[in-house]
Coordinates of C-alpha atoms in Angstrom, one line a residue:
Chain A
X8 CA 28.1 41.4 12.6
X9 CA 27.4 43.4 9.5
X10 CA 24.1 45.2 9.6
X11 CA 23.9 45.5 5.8
X12 CA 23.5 41.8 5.6
X13 CA 20.7 40.7 3.2
X14 CA 19.1 37.3 3.1
X15 CA 19.9 35.4 -0.1
X16 CA 16.3 34.7 -0.8
X17 CA 12.9 36.0 0.3
X18 CA 12.7 33.6 3.3
X19 CA 11.7 35.7 6.3
X20 CA 14.2 35.4 9.2
X21 CA 11.6 35.8 11.8
X22 CA 7.9 35.1 11.7
X23 CA 5.4 38.0 11.4
X24 CA 3.1 37.7 14.4
X25 CA 0.9 40.7 13.6
X26 CA -1.9 38.7 11.9
X27 CA -4.1 35.9 13.2
X28 CA -2.2 32.7 13.9
X29 CA -2.4 29.8 11.4
X30 CA -2.6 27.3 14.2
X31 CA -3.8 28.0 17.8
X32 CA -3.3 25.4 20.4
X33 CA -4.9 26.4 23.7
X34 CA -4.9 24.5 27.0
X35 CA -4.6 21.1 25.3
X36 CA -4.5 18.0 27.4
X37 CA -4.4 14.5 26.0
X38 CA -4.8 11.3 28.0
X39 CA -5.0 7.8 26.5
X40 CA -7.3 5.8 28.7
X41 CA -9.3 7.3 31.6
X42 CA -8.8 11.0 32.2
X43 CA -7.6 11.6 35.7
X44 CA -6.6 8.0 36.3
X45 CA -3.9 7.5 33.6
X46 CA -0.9 9.8 33.2
X47 CA -1.5 12.5 30.6
X48 CA 0.6 12.4 27.4
X49 CA 0.2 16.2 26.8
X50 CA -0.3 18.6 29.7
X51 CA -1.6 22.1 29.1
X52 CA 0.0 22.9 25.8
X53 CA -0.4 26.5 24.6
X54 CA 1.1 27.4 21.3
X55 CA 0.3 29.9 18.6
X56 CA 1.9 29.3 15.2
X57 CA 2.0 32.4 13.1
X58 CA 0.9 32.3 9.5
X59 CA 4.0 31.6 7.4
X60 CA 6.0 30.5 10.4
X61 CA 8.4 27.5 10.3
X62 CA 8.2 25.9 13.8
X63 CA 10.1 22.8 14.9
X64 CA 8.7 20.7 17.8
X65 CA 11.7 19.1 19.5
X66 CA 11.7 16.4 22.2
X67 CA 12.9 13.0 23.3
X68 CA 10.7 10.0 22.6
X69 CA 7.6 9.9 24.8
X70 CA 7.2 13.7 24.8
X71 CA 4.0 13.4 22.8
X72 CA 5.2 15.5 19.8
X73 CA 3.6 13.1 17.3
X74 CA 0.5 12.9 19.4
X75 CA 0.2 16.7 19.3
X76 CA 0.7 16.6 15.5
X77 CA -2.1 14.0 15.2
X78 CA -4.4 16.3 17.2
X79 CA -3.6 19.3 14.9
X80 CA -4.2 17.0 11.9
X81 CA -7.6 16.1 13.2
X82 CA -6.8 12.4 13.4
X83 CA -7.5 12.4 17.1
X84 CA -9.3 14.6 19.6
X85 CA -7.8 16.4 22.6
X86 CA -9.1 15.3 26.1
X87 CA -9.4 19.0 27.0
X88 CA -8.6 22.3 25.3
X89 CA -9.0 23.5 21.7
X90 CA -7.1 23.5 18.5
X91 CA -7.9 25.9 15.7
X92 CA -6.4 25.7 12.3
X93 CA -6.9 28.4 9.8
X94 CA -8.3 27.4 6.4
X95 CA -8.6 23.9 5.0
X96 CA -7.8 20.6 6.8
X97 CA -4.0 20.7 7.3
X98 CA -1.7 18.4 5.2
X99 CA 0.3 15.8 7.0
X100 CA 3.6 14.1 6.0
X101 CA 4.9 11.0 7.8
X102 CA 8.3 9.5 8.4
X103 CA 7.4 6.8 5.9
X104 CA 6.4 8.2 2.5
X105 CA 2.9 6.6 2.8
X106 CA 2.4 6.8 -1.0
X107 CA -0.1 4.3 -2.4
X108 CA 1.8 1.6 -4.3
X109 CA -1.2 0.9 -6.6
X110 CA -1.0 4.4 -8.1
X111 CA 1.8 6.1 -10.0
X112 CA 3.5 9.1 -8.5
X113 CA 1.3 11.4 -10.6
X114 CA -1.9 9.6 -9.7
X115 CA -1.0 9.7 -6.0
X116 CA -1.0 13.5 -6.3
X117 CA -4.2 13.5 -8.4
X118 CA -6.0 11.4 -5.8
X119 CA -5.2 14.1 -3.2
X120 CA -6.5 16.8 -5.7
X121 CA -9.6 14.8 -6.4
X122 CA -10.4 14.3 -2.7
X123 CA -9.8 18.1 -2.4
X124 CA -12.5 18.7 -4.9
X125 CA -10.4 19.8 -7.9
X126 CA -12.3 19.2 -11.2
X127 CA -11.1 16.4 -13.3
X128 CA -9.7 18.5 -16.2
X129 CA -7.4 20.5 -13.9
X130 CA -5.9 17.5 -12.0
X131 CA -3.3 16.3 -14.5
X132 CA -1.8 19.7 -15.2
X133 CA -1.8 20.6 -11.5
X134 CA -0.1 17.3 -10.6
X135 CA 2.5 18.0 -13.3
X136 CA 3.1 21.4 -11.8
X137 CA 3.5 20.0 -8.3
X138 CA 6.0 17.4 -9.5
X139 CA 7.9 20.2 -11.2
X140 CA 7.9 22.1 -7.9
X141 CA 9.6 19.2 -6.1
X142 CA 11.9 18.8 -9.2
X143 CA 10.5 15.5 -10.4
X144 CA 9.1 16.7 -13.7
X145 CA 9.7 13.4 -15.6
X146 CA 8.3 11.1 -12.9
X147 CA 4.6 11.3 -13.4
X148 CA 4.2 7.7 -14.6
X149 CA 6.7 6.2 -12.2
X150 CA 5.6 3.6 -9.7
X151 CA 6.4 4.1 -6.1
X152 CA 8.9 1.2 -6.0
X153 CA 10.8 2.6 -8.9
X154 CA 11.6 5.8 -6.9
X155 CA 14.5 6.3 -4.4
X156 CA 13.8 7.2 -0.8
X157 CA 14.4 10.9 -1.4
X158 CA 12.2 10.9 -4.5
X159 CA 9.4 9.2 -2.6
X160 CA 9.5 11.9 0.1
X161 CA 9.4 14.6 -2.5
X162 CA 6.4 13.0 -4.2
X163 CA 4.8 12.8 -0.7
X164 CA 5.6 16.5 -0.3
X165 CA 3.9 17.2 -3.6
X166 CA 0.9 15.1 -2.6
X167 CA 0.7 17.0 0.7
X168 CA 0.7 20.3 -1.1
X169 CA -2.0 19.0 -3.4
X170 CA -4.4 19.1 -0.4
X171 CA -4.4 22.8 -0.9
X172 CA -3.8 23.7 2.7
X173 CA -1.3 26.4 3.7
X174 CA -0.6 24.5 6.9
X175 CA 1.9 21.6 6.5
X176 CA 2.4 19.2 9.4
X177 CA 5.5 17.0 9.1
X178 CA 6.2 14.1 11.4
X179 CA 10.0 13.4 11.3
X180 CA 9.7 13.2 7.5
X181 CA 13.4 12.9 6.8
X182 CA 14.4 10.6 9.7
X183 CA 14.6 7.5 7.6
X184 CA 16.8 9.1 4.8
X185 CA 20.5 9.0 4.4
X186 CA 22.4 12.2 5.5
X187 CA 23.2 13.4 1.9
X188 CA 19.6 13.1 0.8
X189 CA 18.3 14.6 4.0
X190 CA 20.6 17.6 3.5
X191 CA 19.2 18.2 0.0
X192 CA 15.6 17.8 1.2
X193 CA 16.3 20.4 3.9
X194 CA 17.0 22.9 1.2
X195 CA 14.0 21.8 -0.8
X196 CA 11.5 22.2 2.1
X197 CA 13.1 25.6 3.0
X198 CA 12.7 26.7 -0.7
X199 CA 9.1 25.5 -1.0
X200 CA 8.1 26.9 2.4
X201 CA 9.3 30.4 1.4
X202 CA 8.0 30.2 -2.2
X203 CA 4.5 29.0 -1.2
X204 CA 4.4 30.9 2.1
X205 CA 3.5 27.8 4.0
X206 CA 3.1 27.4 7.7
X207 CA 5.1 24.4 8.8
X208 CA 4.9 22.5 12.0
X209 CA 7.8 20.1 11.9
X210 CA 8.3 17.4 14.5
X211 CA 11.9 16.0 15.0
X212 CA 14.2 14.6 17.7
X213 CA 17.2 15.9 15.7
X214 CA 18.4 19.2 17.3
X215 CA 20.6 20.2 14.3
X216 CA 17.8 19.6 11.9
X217 CA 15.5 21.8 14.0
X218 CA 18.1 24.6 14.1
X219 CA 18.8 24.2 10.4
X220 CA 15.1 24.6 9.4
X221 CA 13.1 26.5 12.0
X222 CA 12.4 30.1 12.7
X223 CA 11.3 28.9 16.2
X224 CA 12.3 25.7 18.1
X225 CA 9.9 24.6 20.8
X226 CA 11.3 22.0 23.3
X227 CA 8.8 19.7 24.8
X228 CA 9.4 17.9 28.1
X229 CA 8.5 14.2 28.4
X230 CA 5.8 12.5 30.4
X231 CA 3.8 14.6 30.5
X232 CA 4.6 16.7 27.4
X233 CA 4.8 20.4 28.2
X234 CA 6.4 23.3 26.5
X235 CA 9.7 23.4 28.3
X236 CA 11.6 26.2 26.4
X237 CA 11.5 28.1 23.1
X238 CA 14.2 29.6 20.9
X239 CA 13.7 32.1 18.1
X240 CA 16.4 31.3 15.5
X241 CA 17.4 34.5 13.7
X242 CA 19.9 33.1 11.3
X243 CA 19.2 33.8 7.6
X244 CA 17.9 31.1 5.3
X245 CA 18.9 28.8 3.7
X246 CA 21.4 27.7 6.4
X247 CA 23.8 24.9 6.3
X248 CA 23.5 22.2 8.8
X249 CA 27.3 21.9 9.2
X250 CA 27.8 25.6 9.8
X251 CA 29.2 26.9 13.1
X252 CA 26.2 29.0 14.1
X253 CA 23.9 26.1 13.7
X254 CA 26.3 23.9 15.7
X255 CA 26.6 26.5 18.5
X256 CA 22.9 26.9 19.0
X257 CA 22.5 23.1 18.7
X258 CA 24.9 22.6 21.6
X259 CA 22.9 25.1 23.7
X260 CA 19.5 23.4 22.9
X261 CA 21.0 19.9 23.4
X262 CA 22.0 20.9 26.9
X263 CA 18.4 21.8 27.7
X264 CA 17.1 18.7 26.0
X265 CA 19.4 16.5 28.1
X266 CA 18.4 18.3 31.3
X267 CA 14.8 17.4 30.5
X268 CA 15.7 13.8 29.9
X269 CA 17.9 13.6 33.0
X270 CA 14.9 14.5 35.2
X271 CA 13.4 11.1 34.3
X272 CA 16.4 9.2 35.6
X273 CA 16.2 10.8 39.0
X274 CA 13.1 9.0 40.3
Chain B
X29 CA 48.8 37.7 8.6
X30 CA 46.7 35.6 10.9
X31 CA 44.6 38.6 11.9
X32 CA 43.8 39.6 8.3
X33 CA 42.7 36.0 7.6
X34 CA 40.4 36.1 10.6
X35 CA 39.0 39.5 9.4
X36 CA 38.4 38.0 5.9
X37 CA 36.4 35.2 7.4
X38 CA 34.4 37.6 9.5
X39 CA 33.7 39.8 6.5
X40 CA 32.2 37.2 4.3
X41 CA 28.5 37.9 3.8
X42 CA 27.8 34.4 4.9
X43 CA 27.6 34.2 8.7
X44 CA 25.1 31.4 8.6
X45 CA 27.1 29.4 6.1
X46 CA 24.4 30.1 3.5
X47 CA 23.8 27.4 1.0
X48 CA 24.8 27.4 -2.6
X49 CA 22.3 28.8 -5.2
X50 CA 19.3 26.7 -6.2
X51 CA 20.7 25.7 -9.6
X52 CA 23.6 23.9 -7.9
X53 CA 21.2 22.1 -5.6
X54 CA 19.2 21.0 -8.7
X55 CA 22.3 19.3 -10.0
X56 CA 23.0 17.5 -6.7
X57 CA 19.4 16.4 -6.6
X58 CA 19.5 15.1 -10.2
X59 CA 22.7 13.2 -9.4
X60 CA 21.2 11.6 -6.3
X61 CA 18.1 10.6 -8.2
X62 CA 20.1 9.0 -10.9
X63 CA 22.3 7.2 -8.4
X64 CA 19.4 6.0 -6.2
X65 CA 16.6 5.2 -8.7
X66 CA 15.6 1.6 -8.8
X67 CA 16.0 0.0 -12.1
X68 CA 13.0 -2.3 -13.0
X69 CA 13.7 -4.7 -15.8
X70 CA 11.3 -7.1 -17.5
X71 CA 12.7 -10.6 -18.1
X72 CA 13.1 -11.3 -21.9
X73 CA 10.7 -13.6 -23.6
X74 CA 13.2 -16.4 -24.3
X75 CA 14.1 -16.5 -20.7
X76 CA 10.5 -16.7 -19.7
X77 CA 10.0 -19.6 -22.1
X78 CA 13.1 -21.4 -20.8
X79 CA 12.4 -20.9 -17.1
X80 CA 8.6 -20.9 -16.9
X81 CA 7.2 -22.9 -19.8
X82 CA 9.7 -25.6 -20.6
X83 CA 9.8 -27.3 -17.1
X84 CA 6.1 -28.0 -16.8
X85 CA 5.9 -29.2 -20.4
X86 CA 8.8 -31.6 -19.7
X87 CA 7.0 -32.7 -16.5
X88 CA 3.9 -33.6 -18.5
X89 CA 5.9 -35.4 -21.1
X90 CA 7.7 -37.4 -18.3
X91 CA 4.4 -38.5 -16.8
X92 CA 3.1 -39.6 -20.2
X93 CA 6.3 -41.5 -20.9
X94 CA 6.1 -43.3 -17.5
X95 CA 2.5 -44.1 -18.1
X96 CA 3.3 -45.6 -21.5
X97 CA 6.1 -47.6 -20.0
X98 CA 3.9 -49.0 -17.2
X99 CA 1.3 -49.9 -19.9
X100 CA 3.9 -51.5 -22.2
X101 CA 5.3 -53.6 -19.3
X102 CA 1.8 -55.0 -18.6
X103 CA 2.1 -54.3 -14.9
X104 CA -1.7 -54.1 -14.6
X105 CA -4.4 -55.4 -17.0
X106 CA -5.3 -52.9 -19.7
X107 CA -8.9 -52.5 -18.5
X108 CA -7.4 -51.0 -15.3
X109 CA -4.8 -48.9 -17.0
X110 CA -5.4 -48.2 -20.7
X111 CA -2.6 -46.7 -22.9
X112 CA -2.4 -42.9 -23.4
X113 CA -3.3 -43.6 -27.0
X114 CA -6.6 -45.2 -25.9
X115 CA -7.5 -42.1 -23.9
X116 CA -6.6 -39.9 -26.9
X117 CA -9.0 -42.2 -28.9
X118 CA -11.8 -41.5 -26.4
X119 CA -11.2 -37.8 -26.8
X120 CA -11.4 -38.2 -30.6
X121 CA -14.6 -40.2 -30.2
X122 CA -16.2 -37.4 -28.2
X123 CA -15.0 -34.9 -30.7
X124 CA -16.5 -36.8 -33.7
X125 CA -19.8 -37.4 -31.8
X126 CA -19.9 -33.6 -31.4
X127 CA -20.5 -33.8 -27.6
X128 CA -17.0 -32.7 -26.3
X129 CA -17.8 -29.0 -26.5
X130 CA -21.2 -29.3 -24.9
X131 CA -19.9 -31.5 -22.0
X132 CA -17.1 -29.2 -21.2
X133 CA -19.2 -26.0 -21.7
X134 CA -22.0 -27.3 -19.5
X135 CA -19.6 -27.6 -16.5
X136 CA -17.6 -24.4 -17.3
X137 CA -20.8 -22.4 -17.7
X138 CA -22.1 -23.6 -14.3
X139 CA -18.7 -23.2 -12.7
X140 CA -18.2 -19.6 -13.9
X141 CA -21.8 -18.4 -13.2
X142 CA -21.7 -20.0 -9.8
X143 CA -18.3 -18.4 -9.2
X144 CA -19.5 -15.0 -10.3
X145 CA -22.5 -15.3 -7.9
X146 CA -20.1 -16.4 -5.1
X147 CA -18.1 -13.2 -5.8
X148 CA -21.2 -11.0 -5.7
X149 CA -22.3 -12.6 -2.4
X150 CA -18.9 -13.2 -0.8
X151 CA -17.4 -9.7 -1.3
X152 CA -20.0 -7.7 0.8
X153 CA -19.9 -10.4 3.4
X154 CA -16.1 -10.1 3.6
X155 CA -16.2 -6.3 3.7
X156 CA -18.8 -6.4 6.6
X157 CA -17.0 -9.0 8.6
X158 CA -13.6 -7.2 8.2
X159 CA -14.9 -3.7 9.1
X160 CA -17.7 -4.2 11.6
X161 CA -16.5 -5.5 14.9
X162 CA -19.6 -7.2 16.2
X163 CA -20.3 -8.9 12.9
X164 CA -16.7 -10.1 12.8
X165 CA -17.0 -11.6 16.3
X166 CA -20.1 -13.5 15.3
X167 CA -19.5 -14.5 11.7
X168 CA -15.7 -14.9 11.3
X169 CA -15.4 -18.3 13.1
X170 CA -18.4 -19.6 11.1
X171 CA -16.7 -18.6 7.9
X172 CA -13.4 -20.3 8.7
X173 CA -15.4 -23.4 9.8
X174 CA -17.3 -23.4 6.5
X175 CA -14.0 -23.1 4.6
X176 CA -12.6 -26.3 6.1
X177 CA -15.9 -28.2 5.5
X178 CA -15.6 -30.1 2.2
X179 CA -18.6 -28.8 0.2
X180 CA -19.4 -32.3 -1.0
X181 CA -21.0 -32.7 2.4
X182 CA -23.7 -30.2 1.3
X183 CA -24.7 -32.2 -1.7
X184 CA -27.3 -34.5 0.1
X185 CA -28.8 -31.5 1.9
X186 CA -28.9 -29.4 -1.3
X187 CA -30.7 -32.2 -3.2
X188 CA -33.3 -32.6 -0.5
X189 CA -33.9 -28.8 -0.1
X190 CA -33.8 -27.9 -3.8
X191 CA -34.3 -31.1 -5.8
X192 CA -31.9 -32.6 -8.3
X193 CA -31.5 -29.5 -10.6
X194 CA -29.3 -26.6 -11.4
X195 CA -30.2 -24.8 -8.1
X196 CA -28.7 -27.6 -6.1
X197 CA -25.5 -27.3 -8.1
X198 CA -25.3 -23.6 -7.6
X199 CA -26.0 -24.0 -3.9
X200 CA -23.1 -26.4 -3.5
X201 CA -20.8 -24.1 -5.5
X202 CA -21.8 -21.1 -3.3
X203 CA -21.3 -22.9 -0.1
X204 CA -17.8 -24.0 -1.3
X205 CA -16.7 -20.7 -2.7
X206 CA -18.3 -17.9 -0.7
X207 CA -16.3 -18.6 2.5
X208 CA -13.0 -18.6 0.8
X209 CA -13.7 -15.4 -1.2
X210 CA -14.9 -13.7 2.0
X211 CA -11.9 -14.9 4.0
X212 CA -9.5 -13.8 1.2
X213 CA -11.0 -10.3 1.3
X214 CA -10.9 -10.2 5.2
X215 CA -7.2 -11.2 5.3
X216 CA -6.5 -8.7 2.5
X217 CA -8.1 -5.9 4.5
X218 CA -6.4 -7.1 7.7
X219 CA -3.0 -6.8 6.0
X220 CA -3.5 -3.2 4.8
X221 CA -0.9 -1.1 6.6
X222 CA -2.5 1.3 9.1
X223 CA -0.3 4.0 7.6
X224 CA -2.3 3.9 4.3
X225 CA -5.5 4.4 6.3
X226 CA -4.1 7.3 8.2
X227 CA -2.7 8.8 5.0
X228 CA -6.1 8.4 3.4
X229 CA -7.9 10.1 6.3
X230 CA -5.5 13.1 6.2
X231 CA -6.2 13.3 2.4
X232 CA -9.9 13.4 3.2
X233 CA -10.9 9.9 2.3
X234 CA -13.4 8.7 4.9
X235 CA -16.3 6.2 4.8
X236 CA -17.3 5.1 1.3
X237 CA -14.7 7.2 -0.5
X238 CA -12.1 5.8 1.9
X239 CA -13.2 2.2 1.0
X240 CA -13.2 3.0 -2.7
X241 CA -9.9 4.9 -2.9
X242 CA -7.8 3.4 -0.2
X243 CA -9.1 0.2 1.5
X244 CA -10.2 -1.8 -1.5
X245 CA -7.2 -1.1 -3.7
X246 CA -4.9 -1.7 -0.8
X247 CA -6.6 -5.1 -0.1
X248 CA -6.6 -6.2 -3.7
X249 CA -3.7 -8.7 -3.6
X250 CA -5.3 -10.6 -0.7
X251 CA -8.7 -10.4 -2.4
X252 CA -7.2 -11.8 -5.6
X253 CA -5.7 -14.7 -3.7
X254 CA -9.1 -15.3 -2.2
X255 CA -10.7 -15.2 -5.7
X256 CA -8.2 -17.7 -7.0
X257 CA -8.9 -20.1 -4.2
X258 CA -12.6 -19.4 -4.5
X259 CA -12.5 -20.6 -8.2
X260 CA -10.7 -23.8 -7.1
X261 CA -13.4 -24.4 -4.5
X262 CA -16.2 -23.7 -7.0
X263 CA -14.8 -26.1 -9.5
X264 CA -14.1 -28.8 -7.0
X265 CA -17.6 -28.5 -5.4
X266 CA -19.3 -28.5 -8.8
X267 CA -17.5 -31.7 -9.9
X268 CA -18.4 -33.4 -6.7
X269 CA -22.0 -32.3 -7.1
X270 CA -22.2 -33.5 -10.7
X271 CA -20.7 -36.8 -9.8
X272 CA -23.2 -37.5 -7.1
X273 CA -26.5 -35.9 -8.4
X274 CA -27.9 -37.6 -11.5
X275 CA -31.0 -36.3 -13.4
X276 CA -31.9 -35.8 -17.0
X277 CA -32.7 -32.2 -16.1
X278 CA -29.0 -31.6 -15.4
X279 CA -27.6 -32.4 -18.8
X280 CA -24.2 -33.9 -19.1
X281 CA -21.3 -32.0 -17.6
X282 CA -17.8 -33.3 -16.9
X283 CA -18.7 -34.9 -13.6
X284 CA -21.6 -36.7 -15.1
X285 CA -19.5 -37.8 -18.1
X286 CA -17.0 -39.3 -15.6
X287 CA -19.6 -41.1 -13.7
X288 CA -21.2 -42.5 -16.9
X289 CA -17.9 -43.9 -18.0
X290 CA -17.5 -45.6 -14.6
X291 CA -20.9 -47.1 -15.1
X292 CA -19.9 -48.6 -18.4
X293 CA -16.5 -49.6 -17.0
X294 CA -14.7 -47.6 -19.6
X295 CA -11.4 -46.8 -17.9
X296 CA -10.1 -44.7 -20.9
X297 CA -13.2 -42.6 -20.6
X298 CA -12.7 -42.2 -16.8
X299 CA -9.1 -41.1 -17.3
X300 CA -10.2 -38.7 -20.0
X301 CA -12.8 -37.2 -17.6
X302 CA -10.2 -36.7 -14.9
X303 CA -7.8 -35.1 -17.3
X304 CA -10.4 -32.8 -18.7
X305 CA -11.5 -31.7 -15.3
X306 CA -7.8 -31.0 -14.4
X307 CA -7.2 -29.2 -17.6
X308 CA -10.2 -26.9 -17.3
X309 CA -9.3 -26.0 -13.7
X310 CA -5.6 -25.3 -14.5
X311 CA -6.5 -23.4 -17.7
X312 CA -8.9 -21.0 -16.0
X313 CA -6.2 -20.4 -13.4
X314 CA -3.5 -19.8 -15.9
X315 CA -5.5 -17.8 -18.4
X316 CA -7.5 -15.7 -16.0
X317 CA -6.2 -15.5 -12.4
X318 CA -2.5 -15.8 -12.8
X319 CA -2.0 -13.0 -15.3
X320 CA -4.3 -10.6 -13.3
X321 CA -2.4 -11.4 -10.1
X322 CA 1.0 -11.0 -11.7
X323 CA 0.0 -7.7 -13.2
X324 CA -1.2 -6.4 -9.9
X325 CA 1.8 -7.6 -7.9
X326 CA 4.3 -6.3 -10.5
X327 CA 2.7 -2.9 -10.7
X328 CA 3.2 -2.6 -6.9
X329 CA 6.8 -3.9 -7.0
X330 CA 5.8 -7.0 -5.0
X331 CA 6.9 -9.5 -7.6
X332 CA 10.5 -10.6 -7.5
X333 CA 11.8 -11.0 -11.0
X334 CA 13.9 -14.2 -11.2
X335 CA 17.5 -13.7 -12.3

């Protein structure tokens, strides 16, 4: 392979681990119900996410990847262990857009700005700027039901960015979209991540999506959720989901994912 | 030949199948947005008139025609069923006596101020019951029980406790309307999708600010339905109370007017009383509650436009 290869934009191929991590997950256990008696959902998770890293958490259903994301978001507390997040409360995006239907697209973003303590006079211009960032410049006054699925997720992305956190948590945000729209949004999130130098923790069960997006893919085992294996993806961004390199690595990771799943059928 | 082709592929500076430049993506995105965007159209006025206004007007005319027909055929003696014209005459009499406005206003004023008091009392009760678990366990069954109790049943008690005066009227209105307003808010809050509350919490809306920015706006459609029903209950309870309780202190409202007409066996006046009560109840609903409710539902995309 040519060594003179340059990445087409500034997106770093590999994360810079020299500084303090943006998210530090240390010895995290999570049990719903009584600790010790009920089976843990997460068992001794240790994970450092570097500032500016794009990390995909991959796993079958029941591996606790959404639970882990909720813990990082502060919506729930770990049974044991600690989670440290640098800076402000991290922003969280869901599979459903979770936009408030009683507000316009712009006002949804302004509410996030307001709760983040942004003064009134600055909210409107900042909301317009964020809408421009997700390429929805003309949609300030649109109601949620007037937007398509992809547009809703882009407004949700703008609202998440309005929280002012450098850490963005995403819980299968594109799973409910059609393949064409998802493909476009993969390019958008890659662009915005590199432009804004965000730290992204992205949960998915879609191996190709993980390889398409991430600098690092972390495979979680199921019941209990443990870190099973990790891959650094050193392909330049933006990648194409249909490209051969993405496919090759996906095959390899899928093999490991299936091995993890098969273990559950053997008992 | 084949080897050079392979070499050419290997030499492209695109081993990861790098995506097209951003401007191209922008075009794809704009195209997708245009293809997927939901078109929301408002129905034209003539269609609204034809589909929403004309049928009820025709319905009323049909009832009037049937009424006139029954009267003309002398099915019942006219002291039991006077003609529509006789009722119109009673209305004109009231108008020329100058008492029509004061009768209607006495009841409407009581009804509205009682309803407003019921909103002020019922809303915090609903909020408390919906959000505080022990309160809910204790109070929710009582509220649903009260809602199914006809508030007329409170009239004798209210009269003994408070005397035959305005306080008794208001007590009966409150006992009728507060439970349905509170219950409306409770079911509105129960129907708020948990996702909104989670989204609100991640945005930093907790406690009071969460109630103000997320919970209450999300519960608004259910709350409005409760208010609408609360008004119906207020009006009904008030009419029952006015019919039963008689005192010079109370003045003459619609209920009292109705009862006075029965006393003097004036059937045209009785029918006029019934019609006025009906018209006021429907008018408040049509002029106040329905437009607000439609506006709220339309802005949230919850209103199906008829095609």
